[in-house]
Structures are given as structure tokens and as C-alpha cells.
């Protein structure tokens, strides 16, 4: 069985859920207010923060491992081990924030990822204590064990990102299926005013794609009806105002997007919603995908 298949089976393992539920509730209780959670998600950065931060402990620990293999670098290796330990804490908090609002399969695989990272961290703390007490040999051994565990866990993190699409923009993926021509969305006057509705692309030679349409008088905004976080249906969301902008709240985990440009006002999403260009021709609303999404 390949590693990938084994991890897919892990993602299907319901037995893990009983342990996951209380930890997830605890994480959601501790990571408050929402501004803190948004900071940990990486809303301010426009990219998930956790994988970016993970470079620091992994890089520090790998470097310490290389120095441990050379004579005369005890102090430098000890400093790098301590640096990795210090960086692991905020990295874990960012990962916990993402994990708490992921789908079931991601939570199961993510739980194993977190347990392995915690064990690696414990080994490195033990390594640091041993080094500070002058027991360099034990310090090195514990560090190498921690490095092996952290590296395997990083591989699981890669599976979460690339196979399970954790942190990827689902809106961008969905946009690739949208017609690359102007899409006829019917008479503008037929759309309800001030209420998001679902319309499906009517361009028959392309793939039908759900679009979220919101009309205000003689103008309308059209978004790909797929939340960038995990693909929730935006047309089912509530309209709110955030910072003077009209926003749509995804019904699944509450990500909030400005209707005008798709920008993220609130996580867990970090990537924007996909907003289409619009025009009204002979009373009919038409929409077209921005250039950057055309494949
Ligand atoms: S799918 Fe999670 S917030 Fe939209």
C-alpha cells in the first residue's frame, strides 16, 4: 500500500472522530476573538500562515542536525534547537486554527499530523534540556529522533495540502470550469433586488458552473458560487456590511467576502472569492471570467 493510500484510509477512519470533537471544541474556545483566529489563518497575508511558519522550526532543526554531525558546533546547534522550539509554538497555533475549520477527512489526517509534531517538539525539548545539562550525546540522539518524526509529519502536511486541498483556493479551481466567453445570465429585471441567487452558466458548449448573482437596481455582481475556503455555496450566504463594504458570509464556516472585489473580510478563507466582469446588453445580464483565470 502506498503512503498516499494509507493516508486516504486514515482520512476515512471514523474511529478518530470521538477524540477529535472535544479537542476541536477546545481549540475554538481558546482561539478567540475572531481577529486572533484570522491572524493565525493568514487573512492579513492572503495565504495560509501555518505552512509558511513551519519553515522556521523545520529549517532550524535540520540545520542543527547538520551542525551536530560536525565537530565544534555545540553552541550553534543548541541555539538552533531552541529557535525551532520557540517557533514551533506559534506554528502549532496557526495549524490548530486551520484544523479547527477543516473538513472531516482533513481533521482526521491533521490530528495525526499534530500528534506527530507534538511528539517531535517533546523530543527537541528533551534534547535542549540534555544539552544544557552537558549531556551532548543524549541531546543529539533526541534531536535526530525529533527530526525524523518532524520530517515524516511534514510529509503528512504535504498530503493535507496537495491531496486534500487544505489551504488551496477552491474558488480558483472552480473558476477553471467557467466558460471563457461572455455568459448570458438572462434579463437583469428578472433577478431579485438585493438578494443573492444561484444561476448556472448557460453557455452550452462549456461546462455548467454555479454562479452567485446579486442585483442592486441596474447593476449586478457575479461571483463563482464556490467559497475559496472549502467550496461552500456563497449564494446561500447572508449579506452583511463590514468596514463599509457589502459582504457575503459563507454558510459553512463563516468566511466573509466583499461582494465588489471578493476580498476576504473574515476567515477562515484567506484567498478571495472569484468575481466576474459584468455588463448589461439589451437588458440581459452577462458575465465573463477575468483574464487571470482563463486556461
Ligand atoms: S467553505 Fe468554509 S467558510 Fe466557506
Short mmCIF file of C-alpha atoms and ligand atoms in Angstrom, two decimals:
data_model
loop_
_atom_site.label_atom_id
_atom_site.label_comp_id
_atom_site.label_asym_id
_atom_site.label_seq_id
_atom_site.Cartn_x
_atom_site.Cartn_y
_atom_site.Cartn_z
CA UNK A 1 0.00 0.00 0.00
CA UNK A 2 1.37 3.44 -0.90
CA UNK A 3 1.75 6.14 1.74
CA UNK A 4 -0.87 8.16 -0.06
CA UNK A 5 -3.38 5.30 0.06
CA UNK A 6 -2.66 4.75 3.75
CA UNK A 7 -3.32 8.43 4.44
CA UNK A 8 -6.54 8.29 2.41
CA UNK A 9 -7.64 5.38 4.60
CA UNK A 10 -6.75 7.40 7.65
CA UNK A 11 -8.97 10.20 6.32
CA UNK A 12 -11.84 7.66 6.15
CA UNK A 13 -11.35 6.39 9.71
CA UNK A 14 -14.41 7.35 11.72
CA UNK A 15 -12.97 5.97 14.96
CA UNK A 16 -10.81 9.09 15.30
CA UNK A 17 -13.80 11.40 15.50
CA UNK A 18 -14.65 10.76 19.15
CA UNK A 19 -11.23 12.09 20.16
CA UNK A 20 -11.22 14.92 17.66
CA UNK A 21 -14.56 16.52 18.64
CA UNK A 22 -13.61 17.71 22.16
CA UNK A 23 -10.17 18.94 21.03
CA UNK A 24 -11.74 20.89 18.20
CA UNK A 25 -14.24 22.46 20.59
CA UNK A 26 -11.37 23.37 22.93
CA UNK A 27 -9.37 24.97 20.11
CA UNK A 28 -12.41 27.00 19.07
CA UNK A 29 -12.89 28.15 22.67
CA UNK A 30 -9.25 29.12 23.16
CA UNK A 31 -8.56 30.84 19.83
CA UNK A 32 -10.70 33.89 20.39
CA UNK A 33 -11.53 36.58 19.41
CA UNK A 34 -12.10 36.08 15.69
CA UNK A 35 -9.38 38.67 14.94
CA UNK A 36 -6.81 36.37 16.57
CA UNK A 37 -8.04 33.41 14.56
CA UNK A 38 -7.96 35.44 11.34
CA UNK A 39 -4.39 36.48 12.12
CA UNK A 40 -3.43 32.82 12.63
CA UNK A 41 -5.24 31.74 9.43
CA UNK A 42 -3.22 34.33 7.48
CA UNK A 43 -6.13 36.52 6.30
CA UNK A 44 -3.82 39.55 6.59
CA UNK A 45 -1.24 37.77 4.40
CA UNK A 46 -3.64 36.44 1.78
CA UNK A 47 -2.07 32.99 2.17
CA UNK A 48 -2.25 30.29 4.84
CA UNK A 49 0.17 31.24 7.62
CA UNK A 50 0.83 27.75 9.02
CA UNK A 51 2.86 26.27 6.11
CA UNK A 52 4.93 29.46 5.85
CA UNK A 53 5.72 29.42 9.58
CA UNK A 54 6.56 25.71 9.55
CA UNK A 55 9.73 26.56 7.59
CA UNK A 56 11.27 28.06 10.73
CA UNK A 57 11.25 25.06 13.13
CA UNK A 58 11.95 22.56 10.35
CA UNK A 59 14.76 24.71 8.95
CA UNK A 60 16.29 25.35 12.38
CA UNK A 61 16.12 21.71 13.38
CA UNK A 62 17.53 20.46 10.08
CA UNK A 63 20.40 22.94 10.37
CA UNK A 64 21.01 21.80 13.96
CA UNK A 65 21.13 18.23 12.70
CA UNK A 66 23.82 19.14 10.16
CA UNK A 67 25.89 21.00 12.77
CA UNK A 68 25.52 18.09 15.19
CA UNK A 69 27.23 15.91 12.59
CA UNK A 70 30.25 18.22 12.57
CA UNK A 71 32.72 18.72 15.41
CA UNK A 72 32.93 22.01 17.32
CA UNK A 73 29.42 23.41 16.77
CA UNK A 74 27.66 22.53 20.03
CA UNK A 75 26.61 26.05 20.91
CA UNK A 76 25.30 26.84 17.44
CA UNK A 77 23.34 23.56 17.29
CA UNK A 78 21.86 24.23 20.73
CA UNK A 79 20.80 27.71 19.66
CA UNK A 80 19.09 26.30 16.56
CA UNK A 81 17.29 23.62 18.59
CA UNK A 82 16.00 26.36 20.94
CA UNK A 83 14.99 28.53 17.96
CA UNK A 84 12.99 25.66 16.49
CA UNK A 85 11.23 25.04 19.82
CA UNK A 86 10.30 28.72 20.14
CA UNK A 87 8.98 28.86 16.56
CA UNK A 88 7.05 25.60 16.90
CA UNK A 89 4.55 27.13 19.33
CA UNK A 90 3.06 29.88 17.08
CA UNK A 91 3.33 27.48 14.13
CA UNK A 92 1.20 24.95 16.01
CA UNK A 93 -1.34 27.65 16.93
CA UNK A 94 -1.69 28.64 13.25
CA UNK A 95 -2.14 24.99 12.31
CA UNK A 96 -4.72 24.48 15.06
CA UNK A 97 -6.72 27.47 13.80
CA UNK A 98 -6.85 25.99 10.26
CA UNK A 99 -7.51 22.47 11.53
CA UNK A 100 -10.47 23.57 13.65
CA UNK A 101 -12.31 24.70 10.50
CA UNK A 102 -11.35 21.96 8.09
CA UNK A 103 -13.45 19.12 6.69
CA UNK A 104 -13.78 15.70 8.32
CA UNK A 105 -11.03 13.95 6.36
CA UNK A 106 -8.63 16.86 6.86
CA UNK A 107 -9.36 16.82 10.60
CA UNK A 108 -8.51 13.12 10.88
CA UNK A 109 -5.23 13.38 8.97
CA UNK A 110 -4.49 16.73 10.62
CA UNK A 111 -4.93 15.17 14.08
CA UNK A 112 -2.21 12.62 13.33
CA UNK A 113 -0.01 15.42 11.91
CA UNK A 114 -0.48 17.37 15.17
CA UNK A 115 0.28 14.37 17.41
CA UNK A 116 3.49 13.66 15.48
CA UNK A 117 4.55 17.30 15.64
CA UNK A 118 3.85 17.39 19.38
CA UNK A 119 5.97 14.28 19.88
CA UNK A 120 8.78 15.83 17.80
CA UNK A 121 8.56 19.00 19.88
CA UNK A 122 8.77 16.97 23.11
CA UNK A 123 11.89 15.21 21.79
CA UNK A 124 13.50 18.55 20.97
CA UNK A 125 12.65 19.95 24.41
CA UNK A 126 14.29 16.85 25.88
CA UNK A 127 17.27 17.41 23.58
CA UNK A 128 17.64 21.01 24.72
CA UNK A 129 17.45 20.04 28.40
CA UNK A 130 20.07 17.32 27.88
CA UNK A 131 22.40 19.73 26.07
CA UNK A 132 22.03 22.36 28.80
CA UNK A 133 22.97 19.72 31.36
CA UNK A 134 26.06 18.89 29.38
CA UNK A 135 24.79 15.58 28.01
CA UNK A 136 25.56 16.25 24.36
CA UNK A 137 25.23 12.69 23.19
CA UNK A 138 21.68 12.26 24.50
CA UNK A 139 20.86 15.73 23.16
CA UNK A 140 21.97 14.74 19.68
CA UNK A 141 20.11 11.43 19.74
CA UNK A 142 16.86 13.01 20.89
CA UNK A 143 17.23 15.71 18.24
CA UNK A 144 17.73 13.20 15.43
CA UNK A 145 14.68 11.25 16.59
CA UNK A 146 12.72 14.52 16.63
CA UNK A 147 13.97 15.41 13.15
CA UNK A 148 12.81 12.07 11.77
CA UNK A 149 9.37 12.50 13.31
CA UNK A 150 9.03 16.14 12.24
CA UNK A 151 10.06 15.25 8.67
CA UNK A 152 7.50 12.43 8.44
CA UNK A 153 4.88 14.79 9.82
CA UNK A 154 5.84 17.42 7.25
CA UNK A 155 5.13 14.78 4.59
CA UNK A 156 1.64 14.36 6.04
CA UNK A 157 1.28 18.14 5.92
CA UNK A 158 2.09 17.92 2.21
CA UNK A 159 -0.64 15.31 1.77
CA UNK A 160 -3.10 17.62 3.51
CA UNK A 161 -2.16 20.49 1.20
CA UNK A 162 -1.84 18.68 -2.12
CA UNK A 163 -4.18 15.68 -1.89
CA UNK A 164 -6.81 17.05 0.43
CA UNK A 165 -6.58 20.66 -0.82
CA UNK A 166 -6.23 22.17 2.64
CA UNK A 167 -5.25 25.80 2.18
CA UNK A 168 -5.83 25.74 -1.59
CA UNK A 169 -8.29 28.20 -3.11
CA UNK A 170 -11.36 26.22 -4.12
CA UNK A 171 -12.71 29.33 -5.85
CA UNK A 172 -9.74 29.37 -8.22
CA UNK A 173 -10.19 25.68 -9.04
CA UNK A 174 -13.91 26.20 -9.70
CA UNK A 175 -13.19 29.23 -11.89
CA UNK A 176 -11.29 27.00 -14.33
CA UNK A 177 -14.58 25.30 -15.21
CA UNK A 178 -16.35 28.56 -16.02
CA UNK A 179 -16.95 29.49 -19.64
CA UNK A 180 -14.28 31.73 -21.08
CA UNK A 181 -16.84 33.67 -23.11
CA UNK A 182 -19.45 36.19 -22.02
CA UNK A 183 -22.11 34.19 -20.15
CA UNK A 184 -25.77 35.12 -20.63
CA UNK A 185 -27.49 35.23 -17.25
CA UNK A 186 -30.91 36.29 -18.53
CA UNK A 187 -32.88 39.53 -18.17
CA UNK A 188 -31.50 41.75 -15.41
CA UNK A 189 -35.03 42.71 -14.40
CA UNK A 190 -35.84 39.05 -13.61
CA UNK A 191 -33.30 38.98 -10.79
CA UNK A 192 -34.50 39.81 -7.27
CA UNK A 193 -33.14 43.08 -5.92
CA UNK A 194 -30.69 42.89 -3.03
CA UNK A 195 -30.80 39.12 -2.66
CA UNK A 196 -28.07 36.69 -3.81
CA UNK A 197 -29.36 33.97 -6.13
CA UNK A 198 -27.89 30.95 -7.88
CA UNK A 199 -27.56 30.97 -11.65
CA UNK A 200 -25.87 28.31 -13.73
CA UNK A 201 -23.71 29.27 -16.68
CA UNK A 202 -25.89 28.92 -19.82
CA UNK A 203 -23.10 28.71 -22.35
CA UNK A 204 -23.89 25.25 -23.65
CA UNK A 205 -20.54 24.46 -25.24
CA UNK A 206 -18.86 24.85 -21.90
CA UNK A 207 -19.29 23.20 -18.54
CA UNK A 208 -22.24 24.36 -16.43
CA UNK A 209 -20.92 26.23 -13.41
CA UNK A 210 -22.78 27.69 -10.44
CA UNK A 211 -22.62 31.46 -10.17
CA UNK A 212 -23.83 33.70 -7.36
CA UNK A 213 -25.64 36.77 -8.72
CA UNK A 214 -26.56 39.83 -6.67
CA UNK A 215 -28.53 42.66 -8.28
CA UNK A 216 -28.86 46.18 -6.96
CA UNK A 217 -31.09 48.24 -9.27
CA UNK A 218 -29.49 48.41 -12.71
CA UNK A 219 -26.22 46.83 -11.58
CA UNK A 220 -25.26 43.33 -10.59
CA UNK A 221 -22.28 41.50 -9.18
CA UNK A 222 -21.49 37.94 -10.23
CA UNK A 223 -19.22 35.61 -8.26
CA UNK A 224 -18.26 31.99 -8.79
CA UNK A 225 -20.60 30.30 -6.31
CA UNK A 226 -17.77 28.45 -4.58
CA UNK A 227 -16.20 29.65 -1.35
CA UNK A 228 -12.40 29.74 -1.58
CA UNK A 229 -12.07 28.01 1.81
CA UNK A 230 -13.73 24.64 1.19
CA UNK A 231 -16.20 25.28 -1.59
CA UNK A 232 -19.34 26.37 0.29
CA UNK A 233 -22.29 27.79 -1.73
CA UNK A 234 -21.99 31.58 -1.49
CA UNK A 235 -25.50 32.27 -2.83
CA UNK A 236 -26.89 30.70 0.37
CA UNK A 237 -24.94 33.16 2.49
CA UNK A 238 -26.14 36.13 4.45
CA UNK A 239 -25.40 39.71 3.30
CA UNK A 240 -23.65 41.85 5.90
CA UNK A 241 -21.71 45.10 5.98
CA UNK A 242 -18.07 45.01 7.11
CA UNK A 243 -15.95 48.17 7.12
CA UNK A 244 -18.49 49.94 4.91
CA UNK A 245 -18.44 47.17 2.28
CA UNK A 246 -21.29 44.85 1.39
CA UNK A 247 -20.13 41.30 2.09
CA UNK A 248 -21.36 37.75 1.69
CA UNK A 249 -20.95 35.30 4.57
CA UNK A 250 -20.32 31.69 3.56
CA UNK A 251 -22.87 29.44 5.29
CA UNK A 252 -20.33 26.69 6.02
CA UNK A 253 -17.66 28.29 8.24
CA UNK A 254 -18.45 32.00 8.10
CA UNK A 255 -15.78 33.26 5.71
CA UNK A 256 -16.82 36.74 4.65
CA UNK A 257 -16.10 38.22 1.21
CA UNK A 258 -16.60 41.75 -0.15
CA UNK A 259 -19.13 41.44 -2.98
CA UNK A 260 -17.44 44.15 -5.05
CA UNK A 261 -13.99 42.56 -5.36
CA UNK A 262 -14.13 39.23 -3.50
CA UNK A 263 -11.58 40.31 -0.88
CA UNK A 264 -11.63 38.44 2.44
CA UNK A 265 -13.08 40.39 5.37
CA UNK A 266 -13.08 37.41 7.71
CA UNK A 267 -11.56 33.92 7.66
CA UNK A 268 -11.05 31.02 7.70
CA UNK A 269 -10.72 31.71 3.96
CA UNK A 270 -7.53 33.54 3.05
CA UNK A 271 -7.97 33.62 -0.75
CA UNK A 272 -10.55 35.93 -2.32
CA UNK A 273 -13.82 34.92 -3.92
CA UNK A 274 -13.75 34.99 -7.72
CA UNK A 275 -15.69 37.98 -9.07
CA UNK A 276 -16.61 38.10 -12.78
CA UNK A 277 -16.76 41.16 -15.05
CA UNK A 278 -20.35 42.11 -15.86
CA UNK A 279 -22.22 44.08 -18.50
CA UNK A 280 -25.85 44.61 -19.44
CA UNK A 281 -26.65 44.12 -23.09
CA UNK A 282 -30.21 44.67 -24.42
CA UNK A 283 -31.48 44.32 -20.84
CA UNK A 284 -29.73 40.99 -20.29
CA UNK A 285 -27.01 40.48 -17.70
CA UNK A 286 -23.77 39.00 -18.99
CA UNK A 287 -20.68 37.99 -17.06
CA UNK A 288 -17.16 36.99 -18.01
CA UNK A 289 -14.25 35.48 -16.15
CA UNK A 290 -11.24 37.77 -15.54
CA UNK A 291 -8.22 37.04 -17.76
CA UNK A 292 -6.13 35.54 -14.97
CA UNK A 293 -8.46 32.53 -14.71
CA UNK A 294 -8.53 31.66 -18.40
CA UNK A 295 -6.75 28.42 -19.19
S1 LIG B 1 -16.43 26.65 2.89
FE1 LIG B 1 -15.57 27.19 4.79
S2 LIG B 1 -16.11 29.25 5.01
FE2 LIG B 1 -16.88 28.73 3.10
#
